[in-house]
PDB file of C-alpha atoms (C1' of nucleotides) in Angstrom:
ATOM      1  CA  MET A 345      -8.600  -0.032  -5.650  1.00 54.00           C
ATOM      2  CA  SER A 346      -9.901  -1.589  -8.811  1.00 50.00           C
ATOM      3  CA  SER A 347      -7.074   0.071 -10.766  1.00 71.00           C
ATOM      4  CA  ASP A 348      -4.638  -2.128  -8.842  1.00 90.00           C
ATOM      5  CA  ARG A 349      -6.274  -5.251 -10.151  1.00 92.00           C
ATOM      6  CA  LEU A 350      -4.733  -7.017 -13.094  1.00 95.00           C
ATOM      7  CA  GLU A 351      -6.764  -6.712 -16.258  1.00 93.00           C
ATOM      8  CA  PRO A 352      -8.898  -9.669 -17.171  1.00 88.00           C
ATOM      9  CA  GLY A 353      -6.899 -11.653 -19.652  1.00 96.00           C
ATOM     10  CA  PHE A 354      -3.548 -10.675 -18.155  1.00 98.00           C
ATOM     11  CA  PHE A 355      -2.565 -14.325 -17.872  1.00 98.00           C
ATOM     12  CA  LEU A 356      -3.604 -15.114 -21.443  1.00 98.00           C
ATOM     13  CA  ARG A 357      -0.201 -14.933 -23.113  1.00 98.00           C
ATOM     14  CA  PRO A 358       2.674 -17.281 -23.863  1.00 98.00           C
ATOM     15  CA  THR A 359       4.490 -18.450 -20.728  1.00 98.00           C
ATOM     16  CA  GLU A 360       7.824 -16.771 -21.531  1.00 98.00           C
ATOM     17  CA  GLU A 361       5.960 -13.503 -22.083  1.00 98.00           C
ATOM     18  CA  LEU A 362       3.958 -13.949 -18.887  1.00 98.00           C
ATOM     19  CA  ALA A 363       7.229 -14.504 -16.974  1.00 98.00           C
ATOM     20  CA  ARG A 364       8.478 -11.147 -18.266  1.00 97.00           C
ATOM     21  CA  SER A 365       5.170  -9.369 -17.677  1.00 97.00           C
ATOM     22  CA  LEU A 366       5.031 -10.503 -14.052  1.00 98.00           C
ATOM     23  CA  ILE A 367       8.227  -8.560 -13.297  1.00 97.00           C
ATOM     24  CA  GLY A 368       7.041  -5.442 -11.474  1.00 96.00           C
ATOM     25  CA  CYS A 369       3.731  -6.887 -10.412  1.00 97.00           C
ATOM     26  CA  CYS A 370       2.958  -7.016  -6.673  1.00 97.00           C
ATOM     27  CA  LEU A 371       2.238 -10.136  -4.660  1.00 98.00           C
ATOM     28  CA  VAL A 372      -0.103  -9.413  -1.754  1.00 98.00           C
ATOM     29  CA  ASN A 373      -1.182 -11.595   1.170  1.00 98.00           C
ATOM     30  CA  GLU A 374      -3.951 -10.208   3.343  1.00 95.00           C
ATOM     31  CA  GLY A 375      -4.847 -13.509   4.894  1.00 87.00           C
ATOM     32  CA  ALA A 376      -3.548 -13.212   8.443  1.00 78.00           C
ATOM     33  CA  GLY A 377      -5.311  -9.911   9.139  1.00 88.00           C
ATOM     34  CA  LYS A 378      -2.078  -8.101   8.318  1.00 94.00           C
ATOM     35  CA  ARG A 379      -0.955  -7.222   4.843  1.00 97.00           C
ATOM     36  CA  VAL A 380       2.386  -8.166   3.363  1.00 98.00           C
ATOM     37  CA  VAL A 381       3.432  -7.008  -0.086  1.00 98.00           C
ATOM     38  CA  GLY A 382       6.384  -7.738  -2.365  1.00 98.00           C
ATOM     39  CA  ARG A 383       7.181  -6.643  -5.908  1.00 97.00           C
ATOM     40  CA  ILE A 384       8.347  -9.361  -8.278  1.00 98.00           C
ATOM     41  CA  VAL A 385      11.900  -8.795  -9.547  1.00 97.00           C
ATOM     42  CA  GLU A 386      12.853 -12.307 -10.774  1.00 98.00           C
ATOM     43  CA  THR A 387      10.962 -15.124 -12.494  1.00 98.00           C
ATOM     44  CA  GLU A 388      11.568 -18.340 -14.414  1.00 98.00           C
ATOM     45  CA  ALA A 389       9.424 -19.952 -17.113  1.00 98.00           C
ATOM     46  CA  TYR A 390       8.738 -23.695 -16.945  1.00 98.00           C
ATOM     47  CA  LEU A 391       7.145 -25.091 -20.075  1.00 97.00           C
ATOM     48  CA  GLY A 392       5.025 -28.148 -20.728  1.00 94.00           C
ATOM     49  CA  ARG A 393       5.801 -31.745 -21.545  1.00 93.00           C
ATOM     50  CA  ASP A 394       8.621 -30.810 -23.898  1.00 94.00           C
ATOM     51  CA  ASP A 395      10.612 -29.052 -21.166  1.00 96.00           C
ATOM     52  CA  PRO A 396      12.622 -31.762 -19.347  1.00 95.00           C
ATOM     53  CA  ALA A 397      13.247 -29.396 -16.424  1.00 96.00           C
ATOM     54  CA  SER A 398       9.513 -28.888 -15.853  1.00 97.00           C
ATOM     55  CA  HIS A 399       7.539 -30.869 -13.275  1.00 97.00           C
ATOM     56  CA  SER A 400       4.912 -31.386 -15.979  1.00 97.00           C
ATOM     57  CA  HIS A 401       7.396 -33.214 -18.172  1.00 95.00           C
ATOM     58  CA  ARG A 402       6.207 -36.624 -17.050  1.00 94.00           C
ATOM     59  CA  GLY A 403       2.523 -35.800 -16.880  1.00 95.00           C
ATOM     60  CA  VAL A 404       0.060 -35.290 -14.049  1.00 95.00           C
ATOM     61  CA  THR A 405       0.800 -36.550 -10.544  1.00 95.00           C
ATOM     62  CA  LYS A 406      -0.845 -35.801  -7.200  1.00 93.00           C
ATOM     63  CA  ARG A 407       1.863 -33.261  -6.444  1.00 95.00           C
ATOM     64  CA  ASN A 408       1.864 -31.288  -9.734  1.00 97.00           C
ATOM     65  CA  ARG A 409      -1.892 -31.544 -10.402  1.00 96.00           C
ATOM     66  CA  SER A 410      -2.529 -27.825  -9.978  1.00 97.00           C
ATOM     67  CA  MET A 411       0.160 -27.004 -12.552  1.00 98.00           C
ATOM     68  CA  PHE A 412      -2.232 -28.319 -15.176  1.00 97.00           C
ATOM     69  CA  GLY A 413      -5.049 -26.044 -13.946  1.00 97.00           C
ATOM     70  CA  THR A 414      -6.313 -22.690 -15.157  1.00 96.00           C
ATOM     71  CA  GLN A 415      -3.916 -19.863 -15.952  1.00 97.00           C
ATOM     72  CA  GLY A 416      -3.589 -17.389 -13.097  1.00 98.00           C
ATOM     73  CA  THR A 417      -3.900 -19.977 -10.367  1.00 98.00           C
ATOM     74  CA  ALA A 418      -1.147 -20.955  -7.943  1.00 98.00           C
ATOM     75  CA  TYR A 419       1.034 -24.038  -8.045  1.00 98.00           C
ATOM     76  CA  VAL A 420       2.711 -24.474  -4.661  1.00 98.00           C
ATOM     77  CA  TYR A 421       4.977 -27.452  -4.118  1.00 98.00           C
ATOM     78  CA  LEU A 422       7.429 -28.854  -1.595  1.00 97.00           C
ATOM     79  CA  ILE A 423      11.048 -29.136  -2.740  1.00 97.00           C
ATOM     80  CA  TYR A 424      13.965 -30.847  -0.975  1.00 97.00           C
ATOM     81  CA  GLY A 425      11.498 -32.088   1.590  1.00 96.00           C
ATOM     82  CA  MET A 426      11.378 -28.762   3.372  1.00 97.00           C
ATOM     83  CA  HIS A 427      10.905 -25.724   1.147  1.00 98.00           C
ATOM     84  CA  LEU A 428       7.805 -24.387  -0.613  1.00 98.00           C
ATOM     85  CA  CYS A 429       7.994 -22.653  -4.009  1.00 98.00           C
ATOM     86  CA  LEU A 430       5.248 -20.510  -5.594  1.00 98.00           C
ATOM     87  CA  ASN A 431       4.378 -20.639  -9.303  1.00 98.00           C
ATOM     88  CA  VAL A 432       1.798 -18.855 -11.425  1.00 98.00           C
ATOM     89  CA  VAL A 433       0.058 -21.361 -13.710  1.00 98.00           C
ATOM     90  CA  SER A 434       0.222 -20.350 -17.363  1.00 97.00           C
ATOM     91  CA  GLY A 435      -1.299 -21.544 -20.600  1.00 91.00           C
ATOM     92  CA  PRO A 436      -4.592 -23.317 -21.237  1.00 94.00           C
ATOM     93  CA  GLU A 437      -5.863 -25.901 -18.791  1.00 95.00           C
ATOM     94  CA  GLY A 438      -4.133 -29.245 -19.180  1.00 96.00           C
ATOM     95  CA  VAL A 439      -0.912 -27.870 -20.721  1.00 96.00           C
ATOM     96  CA  GLY A 440       1.197 -27.766 -17.536  1.00 97.00           C
ATOM     97  CA  GLU A 441       3.192 -24.558 -17.885  1.00 98.00           C
ATOM     98  CA  ALA A 442       4.020 -22.142 -15.048  1.00 98.00           C
ATOM     99  CA  VAL A 443       6.135 -19.220 -13.952  1.00 98.00           C
ATOM    100  CA  LEU A 444       8.285 -19.647 -10.816  1.00 98.00           C
ATOM    101  CA  ILE A 445       8.475 -16.541  -8.625  1.00 98.00           C
ATOM    102  CA  ARG A 446      12.127 -16.419  -7.595  1.00 98.00           C
ATOM    103  CA  ALA A 447      12.536 -13.099  -5.771  1.00 98.00           C
ATOM    104  CA  LEU A 448      10.589 -10.109  -4.474  1.00 98.00           C
ATOM    105  CA  GLU A 449      11.430  -6.584  -3.381  1.00 97.00           C
ATOM    106  CA  PRO A 450       9.806  -6.206   0.055  1.00 98.00           C
ATOM    107  CA  ILE A 451       7.244  -3.373  -0.074  1.00 97.00           C
ATOM    108  CA  GLU A 452       5.002  -3.614   2.966  1.00 97.00           C
ATOM    109  CA  GLY A 453       4.821  -5.636   6.163  1.00 97.00           C
ATOM    110  CA  LEU A 454       8.592  -6.042   6.495  1.00 98.00           C
ATOM    111  CA  GLU A 455       8.318  -6.569  10.239  1.00 97.00           C
ATOM    112  CA  LEU A 456       6.028  -9.575   9.818  1.00 97.00           C
ATOM    113  CA  MET A 457       8.240 -10.882   7.019  1.00 98.00           C
ATOM    114  CA  GLY A 458      11.202 -10.696   9.396  1.00 97.00           C
ATOM    115  CA  GLU A 459       9.323 -12.534  12.121  1.00 97.00           C
ATOM    116  CA  ARG A 460       8.353 -15.333   9.749  1.00 97.00           C
ATOM    117  CA  ARG A 461      11.859 -15.584   8.350  1.00 98.00           C
ATOM    118  CA  GLY A 462      13.656 -15.320  11.646  1.00 97.00           C
ATOM    119  CA  ARG A 463      15.919 -12.756   9.983  1.00 95.00           C
ATOM    120  CA  THR A 464      15.880  -8.977  10.119  1.00 92.00           C
ATOM    121  CA  GLU A 465      18.181  -8.101   7.202  1.00 96.00           C
ATOM    122  CA  VAL A 466      15.874  -6.779   4.479  1.00 97.00           C
ATOM    123  CA  HIS A 467      17.917  -8.428   1.724  1.00 97.00           C
ATOM    124  CA  GLU A 468      17.362 -11.823   3.359  1.00 97.00           C
ATOM    125  CA  LEU A 469      13.560 -11.600   3.428  1.00 98.00           C
ATOM    126  CA  CYS A 470      12.543 -12.469  -0.152  1.00 98.00           C
ATOM    127  CA  SER A 471      15.758 -13.092  -2.145  1.00 98.00           C
ATOM    128  CA  GLY A 472      14.968 -16.674  -3.136  1.00 98.00           C
ATOM    129  CA  PRO A 473      11.959 -18.802  -4.155  1.00 98.00           C
ATOM    130  CA  ALA A 474      11.658 -20.567  -0.792  1.00 98.00           C
ATOM    131  CA  LYS A 475      12.555 -17.497   1.245  1.00 98.00           C
ATOM    132  CA  LEU A 476       9.694 -15.491  -0.226  1.00 98.00           C
ATOM    133  CA  THR A 477       7.069 -18.180   0.423  1.00 98.00           C
ATOM    134  CA  VAL A 478       7.976 -18.020   4.125  1.00 98.00           C
ATOM    135  CA  ALA A 479       8.046 -14.215   4.217  1.00 98.00           C
ATOM    136  CA  MET A 480       4.741 -13.941   2.355  1.00 98.00           C
ATOM    137  CA  GLY A 481       2.995 -16.578   4.420  1.00 98.00           C
ATOM    138  CA  VAL A 482       2.413 -18.885   1.438  1.00 98.00           C
ATOM    139  CA  THR A 483       1.378 -22.417   2.499  1.00 97.00           C
ATOM    140  CA  ARG A 484       0.282 -25.591   0.809  1.00 96.00           C
ATOM    141  CA  GLU A 485      -3.276 -24.337   1.356  1.00 96.00           C
ATOM    142  CA  HIS A 486      -2.615 -21.854  -1.443  1.00 97.00           C
ATOM    143  CA  ASP A 487      -1.991 -24.624  -3.967  1.00 97.00           C
ATOM    144  CA  GLY A 488      -4.573 -24.181  -6.707  1.00 97.00           C
ATOM    145  CA  VAL A 489      -6.036 -20.856  -5.546  1.00 97.00           C
ATOM    146  CA  ASP A 490      -6.933 -18.054  -7.971  1.00 97.00           C
ATOM    147  CA  LEU A 491      -4.194 -15.420  -7.844  1.00 98.00           C
ATOM    148  CA  SER A 492      -6.299 -12.763  -9.608  1.00 97.00           C
ATOM    149  CA  ALA A 493      -8.562 -12.416  -6.579  1.00 94.00           C
ATOM    150  CA  GLY A 494      -8.278 -13.744  -3.041  1.00 94.00           C
ATOM    151  CA  ASP A 495      -6.237 -13.461   0.134  1.00 95.00           C
ATOM    152  CA  LEU A 496      -3.118 -14.258  -1.900  1.00 97.00           C
ATOM    153  CA  GLU A 497      -3.278 -12.015  -4.950  1.00 97.00           C
ATOM    154  CA  LEU A 498      -1.258 -10.481  -7.751  1.00 98.00           C
ATOM    155  CA  ARG A 499      -1.712  -6.754  -8.456  1.00 97.00           C
ATOM    156  CA  SER A 500      -0.625  -4.474 -11.244  1.00 95.00           C
ATOM    157  CA  PRO A 501       2.847  -2.868 -11.305  1.00 94.00           C
ATOM    158  CA  THR A 502       1.320   0.512 -10.430  1.00 91.00           C
ATOM    159  CA  SER A 503       0.049  -0.777  -7.083  1.00 94.00           C
ATOM    160  CA  PHE A 504       1.622   0.269  -3.795  1.00 94.00           C
ATOM    161  CA  GLY A 505       3.474   3.362  -4.891  1.00 88.00           C
ATOM    162  CA  VAL A 506       5.408   4.499  -7.883  1.00 81.00           C
ATOM    163  CA  TRP A 507       6.520   2.106 -10.558  1.00 84.00           C
ATOM    164  CA  ASP A 508       8.284   4.653 -12.740  1.00 73.00           C
ATOM    165  CA  GLU A 509       9.415   2.410 -15.545  1.00 72.00           C
ATOM    166  CA  ASP A 510       6.846   2.022 -18.274  1.00 72.00           C
ATOM    167  CA  ARG A 511       8.872  -0.836 -19.615  1.00 76.00           C
ATOM    168  CA  PRO A 512      11.186  -2.237 -16.974  1.00 82.00           C
ATOM    169  CA  ARG A 513      14.529  -3.271 -18.439  1.00 93.00           C
ATOM    170  CA  LEU A 514      14.945  -6.972 -18.107  1.00 96.00           C
ATOM    171  CA  HIS A 515      17.856  -9.364 -18.259  1.00 96.00           C
ATOM    172  CA  GLU A 516      17.484 -12.988 -19.222  1.00 97.00           C
ATOM    173  CA  GLY A 517      19.685 -15.983 -18.549  1.00 96.00           C
ATOM    174  CA  PRO A 518      19.740 -19.688 -17.707  1.00 96.00           C
ATOM    175  CA  ARG A 519      17.446 -21.055 -15.018  1.00 96.00           C
ATOM    176  CA  ILE A 520      18.990 -21.805 -11.625  1.00 96.00           C
ATOM    177  CA  GLY A 521      19.254 -25.106  -9.785  1.00 95.00           C
ATOM    178  CA  ILE A 522      18.309 -27.416 -12.649  1.00 95.00           C
ATOM    179  CA  THR A 523      20.382 -29.967 -14.550  1.00 92.00           C
ATOM    180  CA  LYS A 524      18.151 -30.624 -17.560  1.00 93.00           C
ATOM    181  CA  ALA A 525      17.706 -28.022 -20.295  1.00 94.00           C
ATOM    182  CA  ALA A 526      20.005 -25.844 -18.178  1.00 93.00           C
ATOM    183  CA  ASP A 527      21.090 -23.797 -21.194  1.00 93.00           C
ATOM    184  CA  LEU A 528      17.705 -22.309 -22.065  1.00 96.00           C
ATOM    185  CA  PRO A 529      17.455 -18.597 -21.195  1.00 96.00           C
ATOM    186  CA  LEU A 530      14.127 -18.797 -19.396  1.00 98.00           C
ATOM    187  CA  ARG A 531      15.070 -16.784 -16.284  1.00 98.00           C
ATOM    188  CA  TYR A 532      14.216 -13.104 -16.185  1.00 98.00           C
ATOM    189  CA  TRP A 533      15.185 -10.403 -13.710  1.00 97.00           C
ATOM    190  CA  LEU A 534      15.005  -6.655 -13.287  1.00 96.00           C
ATOM    191  CA  GLU A 535      18.179  -4.937 -14.364  1.00 93.00           C
ATOM    192  CA  GLY A 536      20.024  -3.262 -11.533  1.00 92.00           C
ATOM    193  CA  SER A 537      17.800  -4.666  -8.787  1.00 95.00           C
ATOM    194  CA  SER A 538      19.543  -5.528  -5.564  1.00 96.00           C
ATOM    195  CA  TRP A 539      16.634  -7.778  -4.527  1.00 97.00           C
ATOM    196  CA  VAL A 540      17.207 -10.726  -6.886  1.00 97.00           C
ATOM    197  CA  SER A 541      18.433 -14.126  -5.661  1.00 96.00           C
ATOM    198  CA  ARG A 542      22.127 -15.047  -5.662  1.00 86.00           C
TER     199      ARG A 542
ATOM    200  C1'  DT B 722      10.035 -52.159  -1.652  1.00 54.41           C
ATOM    201  C1'  DG B 723      14.390 -49.645  -1.998  1.00 54.41           C
ATOM    202  C1'  DC B 724      17.281 -46.207  -3.766  1.00 54.41           C
ATOM    203  C1'  DC B 725      18.284 -41.868  -6.106  1.00 54.41           C
ATOM    204  C1'  DT B 726      17.271 -37.173  -7.389  1.00 54.41           C
ATOM    205  C1'  DG B 727      15.678 -32.586  -6.843  1.00 54.41           C
ATOM    206  C1'  DA B 728      12.948 -25.377  -9.635  1.00 54.41           C
ATOM    207  C1'  DT B 729      16.845 -24.672  -1.741  1.00 54.41           C
ATOM    208  C1'  DT B 730      18.601 -22.763   2.283  1.00 54.41           C
ATOM    209  C1'  DG B 731      21.617 -21.987   6.121  1.00 54.41           C
ATOM    210  C1'  DC B 732      25.331 -23.320   8.797  1.00 54.41           C
ATOM    211  C1'  DC B 733      29.971 -25.253   8.794  1.00 54.41           C
ATOM    212  C1'  DT B 734      35.104 -25.063   7.829  1.00 54.41           C
TER     213       DT B 734
ATOM    214  C1'  DG C 333      33.371 -23.999  -0.994  1.00 54.41           C
ATOM    215  C1'  DG C 334      31.128 -28.189   1.359  1.00 54.41           C
ATOM    216  C1'  DC C 335      27.211 -30.332   3.188  1.00 54.41           C
ATOM    217  C1'  DA C 336      23.057 -31.758   5.883  1.00 54.41           C
ATOM    218  C1'  DA C 337      18.044 -31.425   6.436  1.00 54.41           C
ATOM    219  C1'  DT C 338      13.937 -34.164   4.711  1.00 54.41           C
ATOM    220  C1'  DC C 339      10.160 -35.991   1.505  1.00 54.41           C
ATOM    221  C1'  DA C 340       7.566 -36.931  -3.000  1.00 54.41           C
ATOM    222  C1'  DG C 341       8.164 -39.027  -7.564  1.00 54.41           C
ATOM    223  C1'  DG C 342      10.359 -41.957 -10.769  1.00 54.41           C
ATOM    224  C1'  DC C 343      12.403 -46.055 -11.745  1.00 54.41           C
ATOM    225  C1'  DA C 344      14.598 -50.572 -11.137  1.00 54.41           C
ATOM    226  C1'  DA C 345      14.213 -55.065  -8.996  1.00 54.41           C
TER     227       DA C 345
END
DNA sequence: TGCCTGATTGCCT
DNA sequence: GGCAATCAGGCAA
């Protein structure tokens, strides 16, 4: 369905605004021959060199290279030596801003998600940035891929059933798990959702 | 080269 | 609530 596709230019907006706009969008992985889908309910904005909590704060390295790429591509990185996190690159090339996807509402392919996670409780499938990468089958191979078209893809909020809120009500608050710039309200989540992390 | 820290999770008491 | 697992980057020596 072409109507499920994000409009060209969707990613062309300030990072904080993109982080809010991504709430409600669907993340789809059709890579393994089976489809898994989750709706984004929680995000965090990470800004450029001026944001001490951002990986881009100290410039380009081998690990964060894709964070400086084109808006709408993926930045996938390994944290704590064992967990992968998925970001949507934001801003013009070379700026180094991104939106961390922190939690999804499972929509489709819950059985496969459960297999990958080794858990069956639906609230344990995607309720954290590293949980959802496992459930969605995100790997380091996805680092740098275009998220507007491909086997790992973002779709509009109207995809995969009813999204009945024209303007989803959002909360904002401090980002989680960081020590620097911990006071900035750059975390966004869907009000009343039971699918957010924590 | 060596040591410390980190955008986390799950299992332990 | 505490804590281990496990590795890439940053920084000091």
